[in-house]
Amino acid sequence: MLHARLSNPLAALCAILAGGVAALGFEPWNLVPLTVLGIAVLTALVDTAPSVRAAAKRGWLFGAGHFAAGLTWIATAFTFQAKMPAGLGWVAVIGLAMFLAIYVALAAALARGFAKGPLGRVLILAAAWMLAEWLRGWVLSGFAWNPLGAAWVDVPGVRQMAQYGGALALSGITVLLGGGLWLMARPGALRRERLVGVGVAAAVLVMGLAGTGLDRPQYDPDGPVVFLVQPNIGQDVKYSEGAGQRHLQVYLDLTRSALGAAAADRDAGALVLWSESSVPYAVEEDPEARALLASVLGPRDLLLFGGVAVIRDKGGEVTALTNSLFVIDASGRLLGRYDKAHLVPLGEYVPARPLMARLGLTRLTPGDVDFAAGPGPRTLALPGFPSVGVQICYEIIFPGAVVDPGDRPAWIANISNDAWFGASGPPQHLAQARLRAIEEGLPVARATPTGISAMIDAGGNVVVSHPAGTQGVVSSALPPALAPTVFARWGHGVTLGFGLLLVCVGVWVDRRRG
């Protein structure tokens, strides 16, 4: 392991490499032990740092390597906008990684500054990491992608701890586990420190065993059938001339075929879920478009699809759009609408538009009219079916902000366009949707144009899915919702309590050591 006299250049190199290695626990690699090992190296770097400033620098370098390795898919998004300068995607990846690394630097500085000994630093680093991830989720609109706890999404049992403390608590547990490795391996470690390291590892094992019962797939054979339509329409062809109608026809044909083939096997109506931006028309202003959509539905079927709503001023001029999910029945009536609330900077609106225009930066999506934000999570009533909460695209990555707490839905529809996200983005997006299912105790249905479309039960299990880069329709009975989880009832309150406990124990340990 690392020695206290590790030279500055070597410490910097170790920090960057450890950060990159820690990202290999995320999808699509799923090498969770490497995430724990990377955190162990970070803990060692913080513990052996000669000053708070040095610890912050090492934390920042770790974070830069970590986020750069985990967010490479962002570069792909910039390749679909001809107006963007060539190579800007990789500049964006590095720039974003350097910014997000500030949160890791903060956690490292707090651990080094407020604790005097190795054990105290491990405990406070875990608490500070949770604080840093919470801040990352809302500062400057927030970017909560890939919390450290997402590495556990394919580990049965352990992932179920998200029912209690959410993804942030899982992140704290990961830091404790990595810190425990450092305590066991640290040269000159006290016996009690090594025992704590063993104890943390044992606690994670116990949590895993205790949570395995919660991992049983949830299934309701009498639940309504949900069809997830995946047309495999890539972003490179989405905005070509005349593409809108052609692509809509693919959705219509796939839906008509799937509903027709299943007609003999179902007595009740079905729910059909299309992806974000699947319909190129302003359906509220276009009765012919509504009739076309309704034409593929049976008498009791409902279609949930992504489209835009138009906001006009008193003179009829378009002032904004909304990125929305609509619900339509077989008669062509619109039964509900949800407007995306958490918009993507440069993707759906341009902050400081005049300045950005002078720099040659525009939205990643075509058009000069910005999207307007909706009011936030809301539940839509679906006649004849369980009520639904809606999350559009990356709204699903924000823990504690995906359902209306005053009107809890029976399931969550997450429509997205992951065609932007390259190879690693879609499985990472799916992993975070699975965490939201566990946290809220609700099934999540995902529909994306190129994958990964999936039905997720309330325990985070993928019931059915359609592979990325393929065309087709998958269907599943809607899994049942569980009773509201601890996290659903208390949100980040449990994480706050966990963090405060770690800080208190860390301070107490330091005082005893002194």
Coordinates of C-alpha atoms in Angstrom, one line a residue:
M1 CA 0.0 0.0 0.0
L2 CA 1.0 3.7 0.1
H3 CA 3.7 5.0 2.3
A4 CA 3.4 8.3 4.2
R5 CA 6.4 9.7 2.3
L6 CA 4.9 9.1 -1.1
S7 CA 6.3 11.7 -3.4
N8 CA 3.9 14.4 -4.8
P9 CA 4.2 13.2 -8.5
L10 CA 3.7 9.6 -7.6
A11 CA 0.7 10.5 -5.3
A12 CA -0.9 12.5 -8.1
L13 CA -0.5 9.5 -10.5
C14 CA -1.9 7.1 -8.0
A15 CA -4.8 9.4 -7.4
I16 CA -5.7 9.7 -11.1
L17 CA -5.3 6.0 -11.7
A18 CA -7.3 5.0 -8.6
G19 CA -10.1 7.2 -9.6
G20 CA -10.3 5.6 -13.1
V21 CA -10.1 2.1 -11.5
A22 CA -12.9 3.0 -9.1
A23 CA -15.2 3.8 -12.1
L24 CA -14.9 0.2 -13.4
G25 CA -17.5 -0.9 -10.8
F26 CA -20.2 0.9 -12.8
E27 CA -22.0 -0.5 -15.8
P28 CA -21.1 -1.9 -18.3
W29 CA -18.0 -3.3 -16.4
N30 CA -19.4 -4.2 -13.0
L31 CA -16.1 -4.8 -11.4
V32 CA -17.2 -3.8 -7.9
P33 CA -14.0 -5.0 -6.1
L34 CA -12.0 -2.5 -8.2
T35 CA -14.3 0.3 -7.0
V36 CA -13.6 -0.7 -3.4
L37 CA -9.9 -1.0 -4.2
G38 CA -9.9 2.5 -5.8
I39 CA -11.6 3.9 -2.7
A40 CA -9.0 2.2 -0.5
V41 CA -6.2 3.9 -2.4
L42 CA -8.0 7.3 -2.0
T43 CA -8.4 6.7 1.7
A44 CA -4.7 6.0 1.9
L45 CA -3.9 9.1 0.0
V46 CA -6.0 11.2 2.2
D47 CA -4.8 9.6 5.4
T48 CA -1.1 10.1 4.5
A49 CA -1.5 13.6 3.0
P50 CA 0.8 16.1 4.8
S51 CA -1.9 18.8 4.9
V52 CA -5.5 19.5 4.2
R53 CA -4.5 21.2 1.0
A54 CA -2.6 18.2 -0.2
A55 CA -5.5 15.9 0.7
A56 CA -7.9 18.1 -1.3
K57 CA -5.5 18.1 -4.3
R58 CA -5.3 14.3 -4.1
G59 CA -9.1 14.0 -3.9
W60 CA -9.5 16.3 -6.8
L61 CA -7.1 14.3 -9.0
F62 CA -8.9 11.1 -7.9
G63 CA -12.3 12.7 -8.9
A64 CA -11.0 13.9 -12.2
G65 CA -9.8 10.3 -13.1
H66 CA -13.0 8.8 -11.7
F67 CA -15.5 11.0 -13.6
A68 CA -13.5 11.1 -16.8
A69 CA -13.5 7.3 -17.0
G70 CA -17.2 7.0 -16.0
L71 CA -18.5 9.7 -18.3
T72 CA -16.9 9.0 -21.7
W73 CA -20.3 8.5 -23.2
I74 CA -20.9 12.3 -23.0
A75 CA -18.4 12.8 -25.9
T76 CA -20.8 10.8 -28.1
A77 CA -23.6 13.3 -27.6
F78 CA -21.6 16.1 -29.2
T79 CA -21.1 14.2 -32.4
F80 CA -24.8 14.6 -33.4
Q81 CA -24.8 18.4 -33.7
A82 CA -23.0 19.7 -36.8
K83 CA -22.9 23.3 -35.3
M84 CA -20.7 22.2 -32.4
P85 CA -16.9 22.5 -32.9
A86 CA -15.2 19.2 -33.7
G87 CA -13.7 17.6 -30.7
L88 CA -15.8 19.6 -28.2
G89 CA -17.2 16.3 -26.8
W90 CA -13.9 15.3 -25.3
V91 CA -13.3 18.8 -24.0
A92 CA -16.7 18.6 -22.3
V93 CA -15.9 15.2 -20.7
I94 CA -12.6 16.5 -19.3
G95 CA -14.1 19.8 -18.3
L96 CA -17.1 18.2 -16.5
A97 CA -14.8 15.7 -14.8
M98 CA -12.6 18.5 -13.5
F99 CA -15.6 20.3 -12.2
L100 CA -17.2 17.3 -10.5
A101 CA -13.9 16.4 -9.0
I102 CA -14.3 19.5 -6.7
Y103 CA -16.8 17.4 -4.7
V104 CA -14.3 14.7 -4.1
A105 CA -11.7 17.3 -3.1
L106 CA -14.2 18.7 -0.6
A107 CA -14.8 15.2 0.9
A108 CA -11.1 14.6 1.1
A109 CA -10.4 18.0 2.7
L110 CA -13.1 17.5 5.3
A111 CA -11.8 14.0 6.2
R112 CA -8.2 15.2 6.6
G113 CA -9.1 18.5 8.3
F114 CA -11.6 17.2 10.9
A115 CA -10.0 13.9 11.9
K116 CA -6.6 13.3 13.5
G117 CA -6.2 9.6 13.1
P118 CA -6.8 6.9 10.4
L119 CA -10.0 5.5 11.8
G120 CA -11.6 8.9 12.3
R121 CA -10.6 9.9 8.8
V122 CA -12.2 6.8 7.3
L123 CA -15.5 7.5 9.1
I124 CA -15.6 11.2 8.3
L125 CA -14.6 10.5 4.7
A126 CA -17.6 8.3 4.3
A127 CA -19.9 11.0 5.7
A128 CA -18.3 13.7 3.7
W129 CA -18.6 11.6 0.5
M130 CA -22.4 11.3 1.1
L131 CA -22.5 15.1 1.6
A132 CA -20.6 15.7 -1.6
E133 CA -22.8 13.4 -3.6
W134 CA -25.9 15.2 -2.2
L135 CA -24.4 18.5 -3.2
R136 CA -23.6 17.2 -6.7
G137 CA -27.2 16.3 -7.1
W138 CA -28.5 19.9 -6.9
V139 CA -25.8 22.6 -7.2
L140 CA -26.0 24.3 -10.6
S141 CA -29.1 22.2 -11.4
G142 CA -27.3 19.0 -10.4
F143 CA -25.7 16.1 -12.1
A144 CA -26.2 13.0 -9.9
W145 CA -25.0 10.5 -12.5
N146 CA -23.1 7.5 -11.2
P147 CA -23.2 7.8 -7.5
L148 CA -20.7 5.4 -6.0
G149 CA -23.5 3.2 -4.7
A150 CA -24.6 2.4 -8.3
A151 CA -21.7 0.0 -8.4
W152 CA -23.8 -2.4 -6.3
V153 CA -26.8 -2.6 -8.5
D154 CA -25.9 -6.1 -9.7
V155 CA -24.9 -7.4 -6.3
P156 CA -27.9 -9.1 -4.7
G157 CA -28.7 -8.2 -1.1
V158 CA -26.3 -5.3 -0.7
R159 CA -28.3 -3.2 -3.2
Q160 CA -31.4 -3.6 -1.1
M161 CA -29.9 -1.2 1.5
A162 CA -31.1 1.5 -0.9
Q163 CA -34.6 0.8 0.5
Y164 CA -33.4 2.4 3.7
G165 CA -30.8 5.1 2.9
G166 CA -31.0 5.4 -0.8
A167 CA -28.0 5.4 -3.2
L168 CA -26.1 7.9 -1.1
A169 CA -26.1 5.5 1.9
L170 CA -24.8 2.8 -0.4
S171 CA -22.0 5.2 -1.5
G172 CA -21.1 5.8 2.2
I173 CA -21.0 2.0 2.8
T174 CA -18.7 1.7 -0.2
V175 CA -16.3 4.3 1.2
L176 CA -16.4 2.5 4.6
L177 CA -15.5 -0.7 2.9
G178 CA -12.6 0.8 1.0
G179 CA -11.5 2.6 4.1
G180 CA -11.7 -0.7 6.0
L181 CA -9.2 -2.2 3.6
W182 CA -6.8 0.6 4.2
L183 CA -7.1 0.2 8.0
M184 CA -6.3 -3.5 7.6
A185 CA -3.3 -2.9 5.3
R186 CA -1.9 0.3 6.8
P187 CA 1.7 0.0 8.0
G188 CA 1.8 0.3 11.8
A189 CA -2.0 0.0 12.1
L190 CA -3.3 -0.5 15.6
R191 CA -5.1 -3.8 16.4
R192 CA -8.4 -2.0 16.9
E193 CA -8.1 -0.3 13.5
R194 CA -7.6 -3.7 11.8
L195 CA -10.5 -5.1 13.8
V196 CA -12.7 -2.2 12.6
G197 CA -11.6 -3.0 9.0
V198 CA -12.6 -6.6 9.4
G199 CA -15.9 -5.5 11.1
V200 CA -16.9 -3.2 8.2
A201 CA -16.3 -6.0 5.7
A202 CA -18.3 -8.4 7.9
A203 CA -21.1 -5.9 8.2
V204 CA -21.4 -5.5 4.4
L205 CA -21.5 -9.3 4.1
V206 CA -24.3 -9.5 6.7
M207 CA -26.2 -6.8 4.9
G208 CA -25.9 -8.7 1.7
L209 CA -27.2 -11.9 3.3
A210 CA -30.0 -10.0 5.1
G211 CA -31.1 -8.3 1.9
T212 CA -31.2 -11.4 -0.3
G213 CA -34.8 -12.1 0.7
L214 CA -35.7 -8.7 -0.6
D215 CA -34.2 -9.6 -4.0
R216 CA -36.9 -12.0 -4.9
P217 CA -38.6 -11.0 -8.2
Q218 CA -41.9 -9.3 -7.7
Y219 CA -44.6 -10.7 -10.1
D220 CA -48.3 -10.3 -10.4
P221 CA -49.8 -12.5 -13.2
D222 CA -53.0 -10.5 -13.0
G223 CA -51.3 -7.2 -13.5
P224 CA -52.0 -5.1 -16.6
V225 CA -49.7 -5.9 -19.6
V226 CA -47.2 -3.1 -20.6
F227 CA -45.7 -3.1 -24.0
L228 CA -42.3 -1.4 -24.4
V229 CA -41.6 -0.3 -28.0
Q230 CA -38.0 0.1 -29.1
P231 CA -37.7 1.1 -32.8
N232 CA -33.9 1.3 -32.9
I233 CA -33.8 4.7 -34.4
G234 CA -30.3 6.2 -34.0
Q235 CA -29.6 9.8 -33.2
D236 CA -27.7 10.2 -36.4
V237 CA -30.8 9.7 -38.5
K238 CA -33.4 11.2 -36.2
Y239 CA -33.4 14.7 -37.7
S240 CA -32.8 13.9 -41.3
E241 CA -35.3 15.3 -43.9
G242 CA -38.7 13.6 -43.7
A243 CA -37.5 11.4 -40.8
G244 CA -40.2 12.3 -38.4
Q245 CA -43.1 10.7 -40.2
R246 CA -41.0 7.6 -41.3
H247 CA -39.9 7.0 -37.7
L248 CA -43.4 7.5 -36.3
Q249 CA -44.6 4.8 -38.8
V250 CA -42.0 2.4 -37.3
Y251 CA -43.6 3.0 -33.9
L252 CA -47.1 2.5 -35.3
D253 CA -46.2 -0.7 -37.1
L254 CA -44.4 -2.2 -34.2
T255 CA -47.2 -1.4 -31.9
R256 CA -49.9 -2.7 -34.2
S257 CA -48.1 -5.9 -34.7
A258 CA -47.4 -6.5 -31.0
L259 CA -50.9 -5.7 -29.9
G260 CA -52.4 -7.8 -32.7
A261 CA -50.2 -10.8 -31.9
A262 CA -51.1 -10.6 -28.2
A263 CA -54.8 -10.0 -28.7
A264 CA -55.9 -13.6 -28.2
D265 CA -53.9 -13.9 -24.9
R266 CA -55.3 -10.9 -23.1
D267 CA -58.8 -10.1 -22.0
A268 CA -58.2 -6.6 -20.7
G269 CA -56.7 -3.5 -22.2
A270 CA -52.9 -2.9 -22.3
L271 CA -50.5 -0.1 -21.7
V272 CA -48.1 0.9 -24.5
L273 CA -45.0 2.9 -23.7
W274 CA -43.1 4.8 -26.4
S275 CA -39.8 6.7 -25.9
E276 CA -39.0 10.3 -25.3
S277 CA -39.7 12.5 -28.4
S278 CA -41.3 9.6 -30.3
V279 CA -44.0 11.8 -31.8
P280 CA -42.8 14.7 -34.0
Y281 CA -46.2 16.6 -33.9
A282 CA -47.7 19.0 -31.4
V283 CA -50.5 16.6 -30.6
E284 CA -52.6 19.0 -28.6
E285 CA -52.9 21.2 -31.7
D286 CA -53.2 18.4 -34.2
P287 CA -56.4 16.2 -34.2
E288 CA -55.2 14.2 -37.2
A289 CA -52.0 13.2 -35.4
R290 CA -54.1 12.1 -32.4
A291 CA -56.4 10.0 -34.6
L292 CA -53.3 8.4 -36.2
L293 CA -51.9 7.4 -32.8
A294 CA -55.3 6.1 -31.6
S295 CA -55.7 3.9 -34.7
V296 CA -53.3 1.3 -33.4
L297 CA -55.0 0.9 -30.0
G298 CA -57.7 -1.5 -29.0
P299 CA -60.8 -0.2 -27.2
R300 CA -59.3 -0.3 -23.7
D301 CA -55.7 0.3 -24.5
L302 CA -53.7 3.4 -23.6
L303 CA -50.7 4.8 -25.2
L304 CA -48.1 6.8 -23.3
F305 CA -45.6 8.6 -25.6
G306 CA -43.1 11.4 -25.6
G307 CA -43.7 14.6 -27.6
V308 CA -43.7 18.4 -27.2
A309 CA -46.3 20.8 -26.0
V310 CA -46.2 24.3 -27.4
I311 CA -46.4 27.4 -25.3
R312 CA -47.6 30.6 -27.1
D313 CA -48.0 34.2 -26.1
K314 CA -51.2 36.1 -26.5
G315 CA -50.4 36.9 -30.1
G316 CA -50.0 33.2 -30.9
E317 CA -46.2 33.3 -31.2
V318 CA -44.3 30.3 -29.9
T319 CA -42.3 31.3 -26.8
A320 CA -41.3 27.9 -25.4
L321 CA -41.8 24.2 -25.7
T322 CA -42.1 21.5 -23.1
N323 CA -40.6 18.0 -23.3
S324 CA -43.6 16.0 -22.3
L325 CA -45.2 12.6 -21.9
F326 CA -48.8 12.4 -23.1
V327 CA -51.5 9.7 -22.5
I328 CA -54.0 9.0 -25.2
D329 CA -56.9 6.5 -25.5
A330 CA -58.4 4.6 -28.4
S331 CA -60.8 7.5 -29.2
G332 CA -57.9 9.9 -29.6
R333 CA -58.6 11.8 -26.3
L334 CA -55.6 13.1 -24.4
L335 CA -56.0 12.0 -20.8
G336 CA -53.0 13.5 -19.2
R337 CA -49.6 15.3 -19.7
Y338 CA -46.4 15.5 -17.7
D339 CA -43.8 18.1 -18.5
K340 CA -40.2 17.4 -17.8
A341 CA -39.0 19.5 -14.9
H342 CA -35.3 18.8 -14.7
L343 CA -34.0 20.1 -18.0
V344 CA -30.5 19.5 -19.4
P345 CA -28.3 22.6 -19.9
L346 CA -27.3 22.9 -23.6
G347 CA -29.5 19.9 -24.3
E348 CA -32.9 21.5 -23.8
Y349 CA -32.1 25.1 -23.0
V350 CA -29.1 27.4 -23.4
P351 CA -28.0 29.2 -20.2
A352 CA -26.7 32.7 -20.9
R353 CA -27.8 32.2 -24.5
P354 CA -26.3 35.5 -26.0
L355 CA -22.9 34.7 -24.5
M356 CA -23.0 31.1 -25.7
A357 CA -24.0 32.1 -29.2
R358 CA -21.0 34.3 -29.4
L359 CA -18.9 31.3 -28.4
G360 CA -20.5 29.3 -31.2
L361 CA -22.3 27.0 -28.7
T362 CA -25.9 26.0 -29.3
R363 CA -28.2 23.3 -28.1
L364 CA -27.3 19.7 -28.8
T365 CA -30.8 19.4 -30.3
P366 CA -31.9 21.4 -33.3
G367 CA -34.1 24.5 -32.8
D368 CA -33.8 28.0 -31.4
V369 CA -36.7 27.8 -29.0
D370 CA -35.8 26.7 -25.5
F371 CA -37.8 24.2 -23.5
A372 CA -39.6 25.3 -20.4
A373 CA -39.5 23.3 -17.1
G374 CA -42.5 21.6 -15.7
P375 CA -43.6 21.9 -12.0
G376 CA -42.0 18.6 -10.9
P377 CA -43.1 15.1 -10.0
R378 CA -46.8 14.4 -10.4
T379 CA -49.0 11.4 -10.7
L380 CA -51.2 10.8 -13.7
A381 CA -54.5 8.9 -13.4
L382 CA -54.9 6.2 -16.0
P383 CA -58.6 5.1 -16.4
G384 CA -58.7 1.3 -15.9
F385 CA -55.1 1.1 -14.9
P386 CA -52.8 1.8 -11.9
S387 CA -51.7 5.4 -11.6
V388 CA -48.3 6.4 -13.0
G389 CA -45.5 8.7 -12.0
V390 CA -43.4 10.0 -14.9
Q391 CA -39.7 10.7 -15.3
I392 CA -38.3 11.8 -18.6
C393 CA -34.7 10.9 -19.5
Y394 CA -32.2 11.7 -16.8
E395 CA -34.8 12.9 -14.3
I396 CA -34.6 9.3 -13.1
I397 CA -31.1 9.7 -11.7
F398 CA -32.0 12.0 -8.9
P399 CA -32.8 10.0 -5.7
G400 CA -35.7 11.3 -3.6
A401 CA -37.1 13.4 -6.4
V402 CA -38.9 11.0 -8.7
V403 CA -42.5 10.7 -7.3
D404 CA -45.1 13.0 -5.8
P405 CA -44.9 12.2 -2.1
G406 CA -48.5 13.4 -1.6
D407 CA -49.9 11.2 -4.4
R408 CA -47.8 8.0 -4.5
P409 CA -48.2 6.3 -7.9
A410 CA -48.3 2.5 -8.5
W411 CA -45.4 2.6 -11.0
I412 CA -43.0 4.9 -12.7
A413 CA -42.7 5.4 -16.5
N414 CA -39.3 6.5 -17.5
I415 CA -39.1 7.5 -21.2
S416 CA -35.7 8.5 -22.5
N417 CA -33.7 9.0 -25.7
D418 CA -30.5 7.1 -24.8
A419 CA -29.4 7.2 -28.4
W420 CA -27.3 10.1 -27.4
F421 CA -25.4 8.1 -24.8
G422 CA -22.9 6.0 -26.7
A423 CA -22.1 2.5 -25.4
S424 CA -21.7 2.9 -21.7
G425 CA -24.4 5.5 -21.1
P426 CA -27.5 3.3 -21.6
P427 CA -26.5 0.6 -19.1
Q428 CA -25.5 3.2 -16.6
H429 CA -28.9 4.9 -17.0
L430 CA -30.7 1.6 -16.6
A431 CA -28.7 0.9 -13.4
Q432 CA -29.8 4.2 -11.9
A433 CA -33.4 3.5 -12.8
R434 CA -33.1 0.2 -10.9
L435 CA -31.9 2.1 -7.9
R436 CA -34.9 4.3 -8.0
A437 CA -37.1 1.2 -8.1
I438 CA -35.5 -0.1 -5.0
E439 CA -35.6 3.2 -3.1
E440 CA -39.2 3.9 -3.8
G441 CA -40.5 0.3 -3.8
L442 CA -42.1 0.8 -7.2
P443 CA -41.7 -0.9 -10.6
V444 CA -40.2 1.2 -13.3
A445 CA -40.9 0.8 -17.0
R446 CA -38.3 2.2 -19.4
A447 CA -38.7 2.9 -23.1
T448 CA -35.9 4.3 -25.2
P449 CA -35.5 4.3 -29.0
T450 CA -32.2 2.3 -29.2
G451 CA -32.2 0.6 -25.8
I452 CA -32.1 -0.4 -23.1
S453 CA -35.9 -0.7 -22.8
A454 CA -36.8 -2.7 -19.7
M455 CA -39.4 -3.5 -17.1
I456 CA -37.9 -3.3 -13.6
D457 CA -39.7 -4.7 -10.5
A458 CA -39.9 -2.9 -7.1
G459 CA -36.8 -4.9 -6.0
G460 CA -34.6 -3.6 -8.8
N461 CA -34.7 -6.8 -10.8
V462 CA -34.9 -6.5 -14.6
V463 CA -38.0 -8.6 -15.5
V464 CA -37.7 -8.2 -19.2
S465 CA -35.5 -6.0 -21.4
H466 CA -34.7 -5.4 -25.0
P467 CA -30.9 -5.2 -25.9
A468 CA -29.4 -2.0 -27.0
G469 CA -29.1 -1.5 -30.8
T470 CA -32.0 -3.8 -31.7
Q471 CA -35.6 -3.3 -32.8
G472 CA -38.6 -4.9 -31.2
V473 CA -41.3 -4.9 -28.5
V474 CA -41.1 -6.6 -25.1
S475 CA -44.1 -7.0 -22.8
S476 CA -44.6 -7.8 -19.2
A477 CA -47.3 -7.8 -16.6
L478 CA -46.8 -4.8 -14.5
P479 CA -45.1 -5.9 -11.3
P480 CA -46.8 -5.0 -8.0
A481 CA -45.7 -2.0 -5.9
L482 CA -44.4 -2.6 -2.5
A483 CA -45.4 -0.8 0.6
P484 CA -43.6 2.6 0.9
T485 CA -40.0 1.9 1.8
V486 CA -38.1 3.7 4.6
F487 CA -36.5 5.9 1.9
A488 CA -39.8 6.6 0.3
R489 CA -41.2 7.8 3.7
W490 CA -38.1 9.7 5.0
G491 CA -36.0 10.4 1.9
H492 CA -32.5 11.6 2.7
G493 CA -33.3 11.9 6.4
V494 CA -31.9 8.4 6.9
T495 CA -28.8 9.3 5.0
L496 CA -28.4 12.4 7.1
G497 CA -28.7 10.4 10.3
F498 CA -26.2 7.8 9.0
G499 CA -23.8 10.6 8.2
L500 CA -24.1 12.3 11.5
L501 CA -23.6 9.0 13.3
L502 CA -20.3 8.5 11.4
V503 CA -19.1 12.0 12.2
C504 CA -20.0 11.6 15.9
V505 CA -18.2 8.2 16.1
G506 CA -15.2 9.7 14.2
V507 CA -14.9 12.6 16.6
W508 CA -15.3 10.3 19.6
V509 CA -12.6 8.0 18.3
D510 CA -10.3 10.9 17.7
R511 CA -10.8 12.2 21.2
R512 CA -10.1 8.8 22.7
R513 CA -7.0 8.6 20.5
G514 CA -5.8 12.0 21.8

